[in-house]
């Protein structure tokens, strides 16, 4: 038997399940980007709010392109199990906040109507960095226009993606799709709607056969949508809401509401996400499958510790960065999180601009060393060969995969030319770094070491210097 609403009563008593009515109320949240992260993060926060008796937080989940996931969740009445595991042990729970599911690519009008529905109070997004397209702006604008024309109140539209100033970027994207006939709509957006910036943090690997099997054993029935995550989670959101009373509600569920999202946002992007990308690329090249496999290697752990402490932290405004670093390294090593390096390396061309250049530019401005980021950049260049050090091919899952592989293809015979070509891309590195001779020279140096002696030797050489 599959997990579904009828099966909830048969689950073991130690598994937390929803106790609220999931059928009688309309969803209050439309969420765009129905992937694993949302279902193990915001959906669990909203589940907590629903459990208090506040029925306004049910979710209308929208998969942007994938009907397979939406169909799977529909078959299970929007239910799935989450294994929460860390050093203190593990527990299973079944969040019940996901009430309706649709696919934006094939059911666009339904999504527009959902944004404009009277019960909708929030729209949240986890569409990844590459999802911030004119089509997304148009989808949101069409739903918001319909709300405004119907005389409905404004709503909170919260980006939860790894973009600095994500709320500002999302509002600008929506406004950019407006027409000259939309002045009333734009005024309504500014006065009635809220686009808060936010930072979300929880490690949620893609589901694996091991997790599905563990879920089946724990639940006593089949769950094709189960997930595994860590005990740690953080959601920091700007105190900017269409309904100001939402601030206290979110805080009661453990969300941090603040006027200073930026300091948390930049620390996460550059410390967690920046080191994640570096380790993922190293793992892909050395044949280590998971982040825990990488951080478990002493010289890679030392590299990450030094990268964050020496080259990232000096340019952060988060004062407790040392404690944050300690927590991150422990989280990376969580044995229950089979976090695939190839999953994290996905869309690297979209992620690197947010994660590495700000720290490199900070080091340059202070005349400080930039060796760890130069080595990481050299690893990225080597990654574009799409074959690991044992000769095993891997796929570059990246919107720029073809151009990256074309620029990096000849690096064994013309290494310096390839490094210069890849470092010359302003879409990756900004306008200043492609002109900075010392930066380019250090990346060329580490790239030579990697090609001649391998990634591990180069990392050891740097960390033992």
PDB file of C-alpha atoms in Angstrom, residues 31-45 59 61-64 66 68-70 72-73 78 80-84 93 95 98 125-128 160-161 200-208 211-212 224-230 232-233 337-340 343:
ATOM      1  CA  UNK A  31       4.656  27.736  -3.904  1.00  0.00           C
ATOM      2  CA  UNK A  32       6.599  27.755  -7.186  1.00  0.00           C
ATOM      3  CA  UNK A  33       9.353  25.124  -7.459  1.00  0.00           C
ATOM      4  CA  UNK A  34       8.111  21.908  -5.905  1.00  0.00           C
ATOM      5  CA  UNK A  35      11.475  20.232  -5.366  1.00  0.00           C
ATOM      6  CA  UNK A  36      12.984  18.368  -2.432  1.00  0.00           C
ATOM      7  CA  UNK A  37      14.274  21.500  -0.706  1.00  0.00           C
ATOM      8  CA  UNK A  38      10.887  23.177  -0.356  1.00  0.00           C
ATOM      9  CA  UNK A  39       9.204  20.003   0.833  1.00  0.00           C
ATOM     10  CA  UNK A  40      11.806  19.513   3.598  1.00  0.00           C
ATOM     11  CA  UNK A  41      11.981  23.197   4.574  1.00  0.00           C
ATOM     12  CA  UNK A  42       9.195  25.766   4.093  1.00  0.00           C
ATOM     13  CA  UNK A  43       6.525  23.071   3.814  1.00  0.00           C
ATOM     14  CA  UNK A  44       7.560  21.786   7.251  1.00  0.00           C
ATOM     15  CA  UNK A  45       7.394  25.306   8.706  1.00  0.00           C
ATOM     16  CA  UNK A  59       0.170  24.955   0.096  1.00  0.00           C
ATOM     17  CA  UNK A  61       2.471  23.436  -4.864  1.00  0.00           C
ATOM     18  CA  UNK A  62       3.570  24.185  -8.409  1.00  0.00           C
ATOM     19  CA  UNK A  63       6.162  22.142 -10.259  1.00  0.00           C
ATOM     20  CA  UNK A  64       7.621  24.399 -12.917  1.00  0.00           C
ATOM     21  CA  UNK A  66       8.156  18.222 -14.123  1.00  0.00           C
ATOM     22  CA  UNK A  68       6.321  13.210 -12.953  1.00  0.00           C
ATOM     23  CA  UNK A  69       6.858  14.619  -9.454  1.00  0.00           C
ATOM     24  CA  UNK A  70       3.474  16.342  -9.398  1.00  0.00           C
ATOM     25  CA  UNK A  72       3.582  11.136  -7.881  1.00  0.00           C
ATOM     26  CA  UNK A  73       2.554  13.552  -5.130  1.00  0.00           C
ATOM     27  CA  UNK A  78       0.438  15.434  -1.272  1.00  0.00           C
ATOM     28  CA  UNK A  80       5.541  12.186   1.909  1.00  0.00           C
ATOM     29  CA  UNK A  81       7.828  11.173   4.750  1.00  0.00           C
ATOM     30  CA  UNK A  82      10.922  13.107   5.814  1.00  0.00           C
ATOM     31  CA  UNK A  83      13.804  11.503   7.692  1.00  0.00           C
ATOM     32  CA  UNK A  84      15.438  14.104   9.943  1.00  0.00           C
ATOM     33  CA  UNK A  93       7.628  12.710  10.136  1.00  0.00           C
ATOM     34  CA  UNK A  95       4.200  16.882   6.835  1.00  0.00           C
ATOM     35  CA  UNK A  98       0.877  20.243   0.564  1.00  0.00           C
ATOM     36  CA  UNK A 125       9.579  30.470  -4.657  1.00  0.00           C
ATOM     37  CA  UNK A 126      12.424  27.952  -4.875  1.00  0.00           C
ATOM     38  CA  UNK A 127      12.982  27.902  -8.635  1.00  0.00           C
ATOM     39  CA  UNK A 128      16.842  28.025  -8.444  1.00  0.00           C
ATOM     40  CA  UNK A 160      13.701  31.626  -1.077  1.00  0.00           C
ATOM     41  CA  UNK A 161      16.437  31.118  -3.688  1.00  0.00           C
ATOM     42  CA  UNK A 200      16.975  29.652   3.742  1.00  0.00           C
ATOM     43  CA  UNK A 201      19.396  26.980   4.895  1.00  0.00           C
ATOM     44  CA  UNK A 202      18.959  23.242   5.162  1.00  0.00           C
ATOM     45  CA  UNK A 203      20.849  20.456   3.417  1.00  0.00           C
ATOM     46  CA  UNK A 204      18.342  18.363   1.464  1.00  0.00           C
ATOM     47  CA  UNK A 205      19.870  15.791  -0.902  1.00  0.00           C
ATOM     48  CA  UNK A 206      17.926  14.414  -3.833  1.00  0.00           C
ATOM     49  CA  UNK A 207      15.993  11.282  -2.878  1.00  0.00           C
ATOM     50  CA  UNK A 208      17.832   7.968  -3.243  1.00  0.00           C
ATOM     51  CA  UNK A 211      15.951   6.681   1.542  1.00  0.00           C
ATOM     52  CA  UNK A 212      12.948   5.148  -0.210  1.00  0.00           C
ATOM     53  CA  UNK A 224       7.839   7.172  -3.558  1.00  0.00           C
ATOM     54  CA  UNK A 225       8.335  10.812  -2.499  1.00  0.00           C
ATOM     55  CA  UNK A 226      10.254  10.386   0.776  1.00  0.00           C
ATOM     56  CA  UNK A 227      13.201  12.627   1.616  1.00  0.00           C
ATOM     57  CA  UNK A 228      16.135  12.793   4.006  1.00  0.00           C
ATOM     58  CA  UNK A 229      17.430  15.970   5.643  1.00  0.00           C
ATOM     59  CA  UNK A 230      19.449  17.220   8.612  1.00  0.00           C
ATOM     60  CA  UNK A 232      19.500  21.972  11.333  1.00  0.00           C
ATOM     61  CA  UNK A 233      17.335  24.490   9.476  1.00  0.00           C
ATOM     62  CA  UNK A 337      23.051  12.882   4.048  1.00  0.00           C
ATOM     63  CA  UNK A 338      24.103  11.207   0.816  1.00  0.00           C
ATOM     64  CA  UNK A 339      24.453  14.595  -0.866  1.00  0.00           C
ATOM     65  CA  UNK A 340      25.652  13.884  -4.392  1.00  0.00           C
ATOM     66  CA  UNK A 343      23.749  17.327  -7.720  1.00  0.00           C
TER      67      UNK A 343
END
